[in-house]
């Protein structure tokens, strides 16, 4: 198994608050890893550091898009990191509300296309080809995710569940090899959560995208993940396959609670 | 409708207005005869006027609210302009035909004075479209836009004065210089958003004006530069009237060119990136859009048009000084964009017509011009915050389903 993401002794301070404290994490190709922990444990902060939105106070983050290539991405800008193939979704939905569903996904294609000002004005052959390629690719993704009947709707008019899906669709449009999902099931009903479960498995199996997932829905986490990492106060307190984590006394004490075991 | 509580509300409003306007409408000090006139009749008029207006005001507010309710209940209210756009394109085409015919014969039917006014309107259309890129599309509130206009005007005036360069040589140079200054402003404000950005750009505009005003050796200071040549055509020199007509058509050409380019930019990869940046900067960057490059492109492409219009302005008036490039000018251009509808090309055109033509034809009310201006903007913000013509997102055609757009 090849390591595609390696986080070493990552720390992040907000004034006096240490949101990440020497945190280590490794992701292998094709894995679904779940990151769990109580609110305020630093899970979202980890995503923000990894995707270049925050500059970590210490430690290293390495990304390996291909075998024998390892890039340190600590101080890179978010758009560069996206270009390297790691993309995230947001815990509190951050779509482009006044753009259509299709356009939201088309923005994801930005980093994989290149036409510039002259191309836009002259609309020459190559620009037109690229543009229709963007539309087709984006539409295919929407079809796969099951949002194709919403294409021309403004993103802000979508129901909550569809907005969550659209975030994933937009992320997939960037052709990542690693997808970071921040609480994708939060606020979804049972049926939608089930669909999400299938979707995540499908993304991994068909698109060959590895997934790092922050989630509080334990049923989803236990059923889908190959490995679970548990965080508390910015530190890793446990790591292992679901069956081990389920019965780990430290995890039960810090996060799962006694009733989960029963 | 005419019940007691309504009457009470209106009565309160009218008393409040009588009180507010008391010092200016009622008291008049006559310093020559050293007496104070009390014009109680005016107070009476203000009272009656505001009493009636408050009824009308509340009527429209209620209309608006019931309209909103209808929308919530799922009824679709299609505004006039959208009907025009989405319905039979015959209407749209015939409207365009009529407009272009009218524009073509205008200078031959109306006086030189009218033609000059129309030229001014067209210049503001171009300025509005340029600022629309920065404010409407990319969402960067730029209050110093007039600086680029000044850059264009002064580059023609100075390059002509020192090196004898002609209009046609300087026009592209003005565009390039405008873009250059756009980037120059863009760099320091890359990290700023919202109010902070507005303040810094405002400062930038003032800096350029103050430099022009005070650096006498360079710009000839407040006395300005005179005798700037009008545009020539293949070396032919025109009479004043001919030159006016020629300028009019040149400006139409520039306006059409701007509309064409802005439309194309809007529907391109770059245009989408601008809009995404406006909608959510962090998400936009996280989705792979280069924030720095996208912002600089917006500033540069917005300023380009101001630079070109600046050159045209200098050639039209044949005299420029810093007084033409004050903050009020920036505010006017911004109002055109906001009034017309942020991000909407036809909106900006209509906005420019209203805000430039109204003051021209309401010269009789010169004293109340600013008042009227303010009132229009306040009314817009209350009743139609999205502008006269709101920007409608385009729909895309898909391969395999030819002729069918995705909206239905
Ligand atoms: N931008 C910030 N500024 C200051 N404190 C922050 C910031 N972002 C997160 N924090 C703090 O860091 C801690 C971890 O937050 P977060 O990563 O959002 O937790 P969660 O695990 O629930 O996603 C919290 O105590 C939070 O208040
Ligand atoms: Mg979180």
XYZ file of C-alpha atoms and ligand atoms in Angstrom:
698
model
C 0.000 0.000 0.000
C 1.319 3.367 -1.037
C 1.121 6.322 1.329
C -0.570 9.303 -0.326
C -0.880 11.703 2.596
C 1.529 11.975 5.461
C 1.052 14.385 8.336
C 3.915 14.623 10.807
C 3.769 16.321 14.205
C 1.336 18.899 12.972
C 0.530 21.734 15.390
C -1.768 24.693 15.119
C -2.072 27.457 17.690
C -4.793 30.077 17.873
C -3.375 32.555 20.348
C -3.133 30.502 23.508
C -5.312 27.701 22.218
C -3.589 24.659 20.785
C -6.115 23.273 18.311
C -3.705 20.670 16.898
C -0.994 19.161 19.051
C 1.706 17.064 17.363
C -0.823 15.290 15.268
C 0.272 12.398 13.019
C -1.735 10.797 10.268
C -1.040 8.565 7.297
C -3.413 7.765 4.479
C -2.925 4.903 2.065
C -4.120 4.697 -1.495
C -7.704 3.496 -1.797
C -8.477 3.807 1.882
C -11.510 5.317 3.584
C -10.367 6.737 6.896
C -12.754 8.293 9.391
C -11.713 11.055 11.738
C -13.900 11.224 14.815
C -13.855 13.098 18.081
C -15.899 15.492 20.192
C -16.761 18.989 18.986
C -13.792 21.334 19.183
C -11.306 18.455 18.979
C -9.595 20.107 16.018
C -10.878 18.003 13.134
C -11.915 20.888 10.923
C -8.708 22.700 11.813
C -6.784 19.722 10.489
C -8.620 20.024 7.175
C -7.968 23.743 7.059
C -4.248 23.209 7.632
C -4.021 20.413 5.088
C -5.790 22.374 2.365
C -3.760 25.546 2.834
C -6.466 27.721 4.380
C -4.461 27.993 7.619
C -0.683 27.917 7.819
C 0.180 25.379 10.530
C 2.382 26.543 13.413
C 4.550 23.430 13.238
C 5.009 20.066 11.578
C 4.903 18.826 8.015
C 2.297 17.749 5.514
C 3.347 15.667 2.533
C 1.233 14.746 -0.437
C 2.132 12.041 -2.904
C 0.063 12.257 -6.098
C 2.152 9.613 -7.870
C 4.561 6.911 -6.769
C 8.062 8.278 -6.087
C 6.759 11.828 -5.784
C 6.341 13.484 -2.442
C 5.543 17.179 -2.117
C 5.633 19.223 1.065
C 2.468 21.290 0.928
C 2.702 23.226 4.206
C 2.965 26.715 2.824
C 1.259 26.254 -0.515
C -1.831 28.218 -1.450
C -5.193 26.434 -1.365
C -5.641 26.527 -5.124
C -2.212 24.964 -5.681
C -3.005 22.151 -3.270
C -6.299 21.565 -5.079
C -4.327 21.407 -8.307
C -2.127 18.699 -6.790
C -5.200 16.543 -6.262
C -6.437 17.000 -2.705
C -9.845 18.620 -2.299
C -12.213 19.168 0.622
C -15.843 19.958 1.358
C -16.970 22.324 4.082
C -18.744 21.519 7.330
C -21.041 24.518 6.984
C -21.982 24.448 3.318
C -20.006 26.921 1.248
C -21.435 26.822 -2.235
C -21.651 29.775 -4.594
C -25.277 30.590 -3.789
C -26.100 32.819 -6.769
C -24.616 30.555 -9.380
C -26.470 27.667 -10.924
C -25.833 24.108 -9.855
C -24.010 23.405 -13.093
C -21.845 26.516 -12.731
C -20.903 25.506 -9.209
C -19.522 22.263 -10.550
C -17.926 24.062 -13.497
C -15.842 26.105 -11.055
C -14.333 22.813 -9.973
C -13.023 22.397 -13.530
C -11.181 25.722 -13.320
C -7.890 24.240 -12.173
C -7.963 21.587 -14.919
C -8.501 24.078 -17.742
C -6.474 26.988 -18.981
C -8.166 29.356 -21.420
C -7.398 32.996 -20.702
C -8.592 36.488 -21.494
C -7.904 36.375 -25.234
C -9.575 33.016 -25.555
C -12.615 34.337 -23.709
C -12.941 37.351 -26.009
C -12.129 35.682 -29.339
C -13.876 32.438 -28.441
C -11.654 30.504 -30.792
C -11.914 26.785 -31.513
C -9.799 25.571 -28.636
C -11.658 27.758 -26.130
C -15.028 26.565 -27.383
C -13.887 22.978 -27.206
C -12.572 23.444 -23.694
C -15.784 25.172 -22.640
C -18.052 22.435 -23.928
C -15.716 19.920 -22.322
C -16.233 21.679 -18.984
C -20.000 21.600 -19.403
C -20.069 17.933 -20.389
C -17.749 16.809 -17.638
C -19.681 18.784 -15.025
C -23.004 17.453 -16.230
C -21.749 13.871 -16.087
C -20.732 14.358 -12.476
C -24.134 15.803 -11.632
C -25.770 12.826 -13.312
C -23.674 10.415 -11.296
C -24.453 12.194 -8.036
C -28.123 12.385 -8.979
C -28.484 16.145 -9.190
C -29.029 16.415 -12.938
C -32.627 17.564 -12.601
C -31.361 20.642 -10.728
C -28.732 21.796 -13.254
C -30.113 25.267 -13.943
C -31.392 25.936 -10.457
C -29.531 28.466 -8.347
C -27.540 26.701 -5.667
C -29.224 28.660 -2.893
C -32.652 27.360 -3.917
C -31.648 23.736 -3.429
C -32.906 21.684 -0.490
C -30.325 21.119 2.230
C -29.565 17.526 1.315
C -29.000 18.422 -2.329
C -26.657 21.241 -1.314
C -24.555 18.769 0.633
C -24.377 16.528 -2.418
C -23.511 19.473 -4.632
C -20.494 20.207 -2.458
C -19.261 16.705 -3.181
C -20.001 17.052 -6.896
C -18.058 20.317 -7.055
C -15.137 18.692 -5.274
C -15.138 15.714 -7.652
C -14.956 18.054 -10.650
C -11.380 18.953 -9.652
C -10.319 15.340 -10.359
C -8.805 14.686 -6.944
C -7.101 11.513 -5.792
C -7.849 12.356 -2.185
C -11.172 13.729 -0.969
C -11.650 15.260 2.473
C -15.281 15.283 3.613
C -16.199 17.413 6.631
C -19.350 16.010 8.282
C -21.135 15.121 5.026
C -24.029 13.427 6.832
C -24.741 16.239 9.298
C -28.374 17.285 8.958
C -29.316 14.495 6.564
C -32.244 12.169 7.249
C -31.883 8.396 7.452
C -32.597 7.789 3.786
C -30.194 10.476 2.638
C -27.502 9.129 4.949
C -27.933 5.719 3.403
C -27.533 7.209 -0.063
C -24.422 9.010 1.108
C -23.005 5.723 2.375
C -23.431 4.204 -1.093
C -22.078 7.308 -2.776
C -18.885 7.357 -0.714
C -18.219 3.693 -1.404
C -18.906 4.319 -5.077
C -16.485 7.240 -5.215
C -13.768 5.084 -3.758
C -14.426 1.994 -5.855
C -15.252 3.560 -9.211
C -13.281 6.779 -9.203
C -10.361 5.315 -7.262
C -10.395 8.264 -4.882
C -9.218 7.847 -1.312
C -11.379 9.467 1.327
C -10.714 11.084 4.676
C -14.003 11.622 6.442
C -15.014 13.616 9.504
C -18.327 12.295 10.754
C -20.419 12.004 13.899
C -22.874 9.424 12.562
C -21.331 6.292 14.086
C -23.429 3.905 12.051
C -22.086 5.432 8.850
C -18.530 5.592 10.179
C -18.483 1.998 11.403
C -19.979 0.595 8.216
C -17.847 2.415 5.719
C -14.370 3.085 7.061
C -11.317 0.877 6.791
C -9.687 2.654 9.670
C -10.773 5.153 12.308
C -8.653 7.868 13.896
C -9.952 9.370 17.135
C -9.038 12.900 18.176
C -9.439 14.837 21.356
C -7.947 18.209 22.293
C -5.932 18.275 19.098
C -4.232 14.959 19.789
C -4.690 11.484 18.422
C -6.034 9.293 21.223
C -6.665 6.095 19.277
C -6.399 4.554 15.844
C -7.495 1.257 14.380
C -10.153 -0.701 12.502
C -13.792 -0.058 13.465
C -14.139 -3.185 15.548
C -11.222 -2.216 17.743
C -12.288 1.392 18.142
C -15.796 0.347 19.113
C -14.504 -1.370 22.227
C -11.538 0.852 23.026
C -12.080 2.141 26.595
C -10.273 5.426 25.974
C -12.483 6.224 23.003
C -15.633 5.225 24.845
C -14.692 7.537 27.693
C -13.754 10.526 25.545
C -16.295 10.326 22.807
C -18.584 7.389 22.218
C -20.091 7.174 25.716
C -21.181 4.038 27.564
C -24.530 3.720 25.847
C -22.891 3.178 22.459
C -21.355 -0.084 23.619
C -24.614 -1.362 25.015
C -57.370 51.593 3.959
C -58.377 54.973 5.285
C -58.715 53.820 8.851
C -57.639 55.638 11.975
C -54.280 53.948 12.526
C -53.221 54.669 8.968
C -54.212 58.300 9.399
C -52.280 58.441 12.643
C -49.147 57.064 11.028
C -49.314 59.556 8.200
C -49.993 62.400 10.604
C -46.878 61.468 12.570
C -44.834 61.363 9.389
C -46.052 64.777 8.293
C -45.351 66.337 11.707
C -41.895 64.823 11.665
C -41.197 66.216 8.214
C -42.520 69.660 9.119
C -40.163 69.631 12.074
C -37.199 68.425 10.001
C -37.622 70.924 7.218
C -38.512 73.820 9.527
C -35.101 75.523 9.433
C -34.734 75.464 5.669
C -38.306 75.756 4.477
C -39.789 78.165 6.990
C -37.129 80.479 8.368
C -35.428 82.776 5.966
C -32.963 85.339 7.230
C -32.700 88.420 5.092
C -29.303 89.883 5.944
C -29.789 93.085 3.961
C -32.930 94.295 5.664
C -31.922 92.461 8.844
C -35.230 90.726 9.266
C -36.348 87.140 9.618
C -39.107 85.979 7.320
C -41.428 83.261 8.590
C -42.865 81.374 5.681
C -45.607 79.384 7.395
C -47.208 78.588 4.074
C -44.279 76.359 3.178
C -44.705 74.403 6.383
C -48.317 73.782 5.472
C -47.317 72.512 2.040
C -44.638 70.192 3.444
C -47.186 68.821 5.903
C -49.799 68.090 3.236
C -47.203 66.728 0.823
C -45.606 64.302 3.256
C -49.039 63.242 4.523
C -50.065 62.159 1.034
C -46.672 60.737 0.100
C -46.591 58.559 3.197
C -49.812 56.903 2.050
C -48.327 56.210 -1.358
C -45.138 54.934 0.227
C -46.959 52.448 2.421
C -49.103 51.360 -0.483
C -46.008 50.412 -2.469
C -44.406 48.682 0.510
C -47.535 46.566 0.868
C -47.487 45.804 -2.839
C -43.924 44.675 -2.572
C -44.628 42.455 0.408
C -47.603 40.787 -1.220
C -45.411 40.238 -4.260
C -42.839 38.497 -2.102
C -45.539 36.362 -0.540
C -46.743 35.272 -3.943
C -43.224 34.223 -4.846
C -42.982 32.249 -1.636
C -46.210 30.496 -2.435
C -44.663 29.307 -5.653
C -46.190 31.745 -8.080
C -43.744 32.916 -10.638
C -43.860 36.621 -11.358
C -41.945 37.321 -14.522
C -40.773 40.886 -14.677
C -41.183 42.819 -17.879
C -37.554 42.723 -18.902
C -37.285 38.994 -18.440
C -40.380 38.494 -20.531
C -38.580 40.476 -23.153
C -35.532 38.304 -22.850
C -37.035 34.864 -22.563
C -40.136 35.312 -24.693
C -40.227 35.575 -28.431
C -36.905 36.893 -29.531
C -38.830 38.818 -32.204
C -39.573 41.486 -29.615
C -35.949 41.626 -28.635
C -34.790 41.769 -32.218
C -37.220 44.486 -33.221
C -36.236 46.467 -30.131
C -32.596 46.207 -31.131
C -33.399 47.225 -34.710
C -35.350 50.263 -33.560
C -32.615 51.269 -31.161
C -29.830 50.986 -33.693
C -31.807 52.939 -36.309
C -32.543 55.626 -33.749
C -28.899 55.743 -32.745
C -27.772 56.015 -36.375
C -29.989 58.957 -37.302
C -29.819 60.700 -33.921
C -27.035 63.210 -34.659
C -28.671 64.222 -37.946
C -32.059 64.832 -36.418
C -31.123 66.482 -33.160
C -28.897 69.419 -32.351
C -25.188 69.308 -31.654
C -25.978 69.901 -28.016
C -28.162 66.794 -27.851
C -25.530 64.773 -29.667
C -22.922 65.827 -27.120
C -25.183 64.698 -24.297
C -25.704 61.327 -25.951
C -21.946 60.971 -26.364
C -21.566 61.594 -22.648
C -24.191 58.968 -21.895
C -22.342 56.445 -24.043
C -19.082 57.225 -22.287
C -20.717 56.508 -18.960
C -22.121 53.289 -20.380
C -18.549 52.183 -21.072
C -17.340 53.390 -17.667
C -20.242 51.598 -15.999
C -19.500 48.372 -17.867
C -15.858 48.578 -16.858
C -16.646 49.142 -13.205
C -19.261 46.426 -13.487
C -16.481 43.902 -14.036
C -14.819 44.901 -10.772
C -17.872 45.540 -8.603
C -20.694 43.591 -10.204
C -18.874 40.452 -11.262
C -15.845 40.143 -8.997
C -17.570 41.812 -6.039
C -14.677 44.153 -5.262
C -16.082 47.476 -4.102
C -13.898 50.015 -5.894
C -14.543 53.649 -4.965
C -11.534 55.034 -6.803
C -12.477 54.025 -10.311
C -12.254 57.608 -11.548
C -8.478 57.406 -11.118
C -8.181 55.199 -14.207
C -10.393 57.581 -16.135
C -7.995 60.362 -15.153
C -5.011 58.245 -16.177
C -6.511 57.839 -19.653
C -7.365 61.511 -20.040
C -3.986 62.737 -18.851
C -2.072 60.235 -20.928
C -3.666 61.627 -24.074
C -3.254 65.239 -22.997
C 0.375 64.862 -21.922
C 1.556 62.531 -24.668
C 0.022 64.889 -27.182
C 1.492 67.977 -25.558
C 5.017 66.604 -25.234
C 5.329 64.222 -28.152
C 2.513 65.229 -30.440
C 0.983 61.754 -30.407
C -2.431 61.553 -32.042
C -5.735 60.244 -30.750
C -5.539 56.881 -32.481
C -2.058 56.183 -31.165
C -2.955 57.067 -27.601
C -6.283 55.228 -27.469
C -4.656 51.783 -27.117
C -1.924 53.299 -24.948
C -4.621 54.685 -22.649
C -6.100 51.208 -22.377
C -2.724 49.710 -21.521
C -1.930 52.426 -18.986
C -5.364 51.993 -17.437
C -4.752 48.268 -17.070
C -1.293 48.934 -15.658
C -2.678 51.266 -12.991
C -5.429 48.745 -12.315
C -2.798 46.161 -11.449
C -0.857 48.760 -9.484
C -3.937 49.335 -7.334
C -4.732 45.636 -7.286
C -1.527 44.455 -5.652
C -1.774 46.263 -2.314
C -5.478 45.537 -1.893
C -5.358 41.810 -2.657
C -5.927 40.883 0.960
C -8.661 43.411 1.639
C -12.374 42.839 1.479
C -15.542 44.869 1.780
C -15.286 48.128 3.707
C -11.504 48.067 3.929
C -11.181 47.622 0.204
C -13.624 50.492 -0.361
C -11.617 52.835 1.861
C -8.265 52.027 0.260
C -9.585 52.376 -3.287
C -11.201 55.659 -2.296
C -7.807 56.805 -1.064
C -6.166 55.674 -4.281
C -8.565 57.748 -6.341
C -7.867 60.802 -4.214
C -4.102 60.274 -4.390
C -4.154 60.300 -8.181
C -6.294 63.437 -8.205
C -4.112 65.210 -5.645
C -0.958 64.334 -7.534
C -2.466 65.786 -10.697
C -3.540 68.859 -8.793
C -0.236 69.559 -7.071
C 2.533 68.294 -9.303
C 2.589 71.363 -11.491
C 5.661 70.460 -13.532
C 4.069 67.210 -14.580
C 0.380 67.896 -14.969
C 0.121 71.707 -15.026
C -1.832 71.573 -11.772
C -5.336 72.904 -11.320
C -5.147 75.050 -14.448
C -5.173 71.897 -16.511
C -4.227 71.299 -20.117
C -5.991 73.012 -22.993
C -6.019 72.682 -26.780
C -6.136 68.926 -26.850
C -6.872 67.971 -30.458
C -10.133 66.285 -31.367
C -9.889 62.897 -33.031
C -9.069 63.054 -36.708
C -10.112 60.753 -39.498
C -7.356 59.857 -41.970
C -5.815 63.238 -41.335
C -8.967 65.174 -42.182
C -9.752 67.957 -39.733
C -13.441 68.440 -39.013
C -15.533 71.451 -38.197
C -16.888 71.501 -34.645
C -20.221 70.091 -35.696
C -18.713 67.337 -37.807
C -16.314 66.471 -35.018
C -19.228 66.119 -32.608
C -20.968 63.678 -34.906
C -17.738 61.801 -35.507
C -17.113 61.536 -31.769
C -20.642 60.326 -31.262
C -20.126 57.428 -33.643
C -16.712 56.653 -32.215
C -18.232 56.393 -28.767
C -21.009 54.160 -30.071
C -18.304 51.964 -31.538
C -16.455 51.816 -28.233
C -19.664 51.107 -26.319
C -20.608 48.254 -28.660
C -17.121 46.848 -28.420
C -17.283 47.002 -24.625
C -20.669 45.325 -24.514
C -19.387 42.576 -26.765
C -16.223 41.974 -24.766
C -17.869 42.180 -21.344
C -20.565 39.760 -22.456
C -17.983 37.275 -23.628
C -15.854 37.653 -20.528
C -18.897 37.134 -18.351
C -19.659 33.812 -19.979
C -16.141 32.501 -19.856
C -13.961 30.539 -17.494
C -12.603 33.819 -16.159
C -16.042 35.346 -15.713
C -17.214 32.367 -13.705
C -14.141 32.617 -11.513
C -14.944 36.290 -10.843
C -18.476 35.479 -9.806
C -17.333 32.602 -7.616
C -14.842 34.938 -5.979
C -17.662 37.369 -5.258
C -19.849 34.636 -3.841
C -17.327 33.040 -1.484
C -13.656 33.881 -1.590
C -12.450 31.045 0.620
C -14.457 28.362 -1.124
C -13.443 29.736 -4.496
C -9.788 29.444 -3.643
C -10.239 26.017 -2.124
C -11.848 24.864 -5.380
C -8.692 25.690 -7.278
C -9.148 29.264 -8.448
C -6.061 31.443 -8.185
C -7.310 34.371 -6.119
C -4.435 36.720 -6.895
C -4.586 36.263 -10.617
C -8.373 36.438 -10.750
C -8.522 39.665 -8.751
C -5.751 41.334 -10.715
C -7.453 40.402 -13.953
C -10.658 42.018 -12.733
C -8.884 45.224 -11.722
C -6.908 45.371 -14.956
C -9.794 44.596 -17.300
C -12.061 47.012 -15.462
C -9.525 49.830 -15.621
C -8.799 49.264 -19.316
C -12.163 50.726 -20.307
C -11.776 53.699 -18.004
C -8.411 54.422 -19.625
C -9.952 54.371 -23.106
C -12.908 56.523 -22.117
C -10.440 58.906 -20.490
C -8.687 59.395 -23.824
C -12.042 59.965 -25.518
C -13.088 62.403 -22.835
C -9.931 64.488 -23.246
C -10.446 64.524 -27.005
C -14.086 65.503 -26.624
C -13.695 68.399 -24.198
C -10.257 69.478 -25.555
C -9.512 70.694 -22.048
C -8.980 68.711 -18.858
C -8.108 69.541 -15.303
C -8.225 67.559 -12.064
C -11.662 68.941 -11.178
C -13.213 66.471 -13.638
C -11.936 63.521 -11.653
C -13.312 63.967 -8.160
C -14.822 61.326 -5.921
C -18.324 62.354 -7.007
C -17.477 60.973 -10.424
C -16.614 57.564 -8.953
C -19.820 57.675 -6.947
C -21.820 58.459 -10.074
C -20.339 55.532 -11.998
C -20.929 53.223 -9.056
C -24.527 54.437 -8.852
C -24.985 53.581 -12.518
C -23.884 50.022 -11.813
C -25.972 49.646 -8.675
C -29.064 51.294 -10.112
C -28.919 49.342 -13.338
C -28.263 46.011 -11.700
C -24.952 44.605 -10.566
C -23.428 42.296 -13.102
C -26.041 42.980 -15.761
C -24.975 44.563 -19.045
C -28.393 45.916 -20.170
C -28.886 47.133 -16.611
C -25.762 49.273 -16.766
C -26.848 50.744 -20.103
C -30.219 51.764 -18.701
C -28.629 52.979 -15.468
C -26.303 55.279 -17.414
C -29.207 56.660 -19.459
C -31.205 57.464 -16.344
C -28.436 58.956 -14.255
C -26.880 61.069 -17.011
C -29.986 62.086 -18.937
C -32.198 62.930 -15.960
C -29.919 65.651 -14.596
C -29.453 67.054 -18.099
C -33.151 67.404 -18.782
C -33.990 68.440 -15.255
C -31.727 71.448 -15.399
C -34.659 73.514 -14.181
C -34.316 71.671 -10.879
C -30.570 72.113 -10.617
C -30.789 72.910 -6.928
C -32.555 69.661 -6.196
C -30.355 67.472 -8.367
C -28.455 65.818 -5.566
C -31.658 65.454 -3.575
C -33.342 63.692 -6.465
C -30.293 61.554 -7.019
C -30.300 60.454 -3.388
C -34.027 59.837 -3.411
C -33.786 57.602 -6.491
C -31.038 55.510 -4.929
C -32.893 55.142 -1.619
C -36.066 54.138 -3.418
C -34.131 51.598 -5.453
C -32.561 50.066 -2.372
C -35.980 49.703 -0.755
C -38.003 48.463 -3.685
C -35.550 46.821 -6.025
C -32.191 46.135 -4.411
C -31.068 43.908 -7.275
C -31.191 46.876 -9.679
C -33.477 47.625 -12.593
C -32.436 44.552 -14.525
C -31.115 41.814 -12.341
C -28.429 39.565 -13.650
C -29.773 36.232 -14.827
C -27.414 33.303 -14.884
C -27.049 31.830 -18.287
C -28.024 28.302 -19.087
C -25.911 25.914 -21.050
C -26.675 23.695 -23.946
C -25.648 20.101 -23.676
C -24.224 17.879 -26.312
C -26.546 15.108 -27.336
C -29.627 17.173 -26.540
C -29.231 19.823 -29.226
C -31.264 22.986 -29.011
C -32.499 22.205 -25.568
C -31.219 24.362 -22.766
C -31.081 23.014 -19.288
C -33.603 25.372 -17.821
C -37.024 23.805 -17.609
N -9.960 30.614 13.163
C -9.938 30.243 14.469
N -9.573 31.131 15.403
C -9.544 30.783 16.693
N -9.865 29.577 17.169
C -10.256 28.641 16.283
C -10.320 28.927 14.876
N -10.730 27.810 14.241
C -10.922 26.879 15.186
N -10.640 27.360 16.418
C -10.698 26.613 17.677
O -9.988 25.432 17.500
C -10.648 24.365 18.150
C -10.912 23.259 17.180
O -11.957 23.640 16.306
P -12.459 22.732 15.110
O -11.285 22.260 14.364
O -13.464 23.492 14.372
O -13.161 21.530 15.876
P -14.007 20.325 15.291
O -13.266 19.113 15.696
O -15.348 20.392 15.952
O -14.100 20.482 13.814
C -11.910 24.941 18.776
O -11.652 25.193 20.136
C -12.107 26.214 18.020
O -12.734 27.172 18.833
Mg -15.718 20.741 12.609
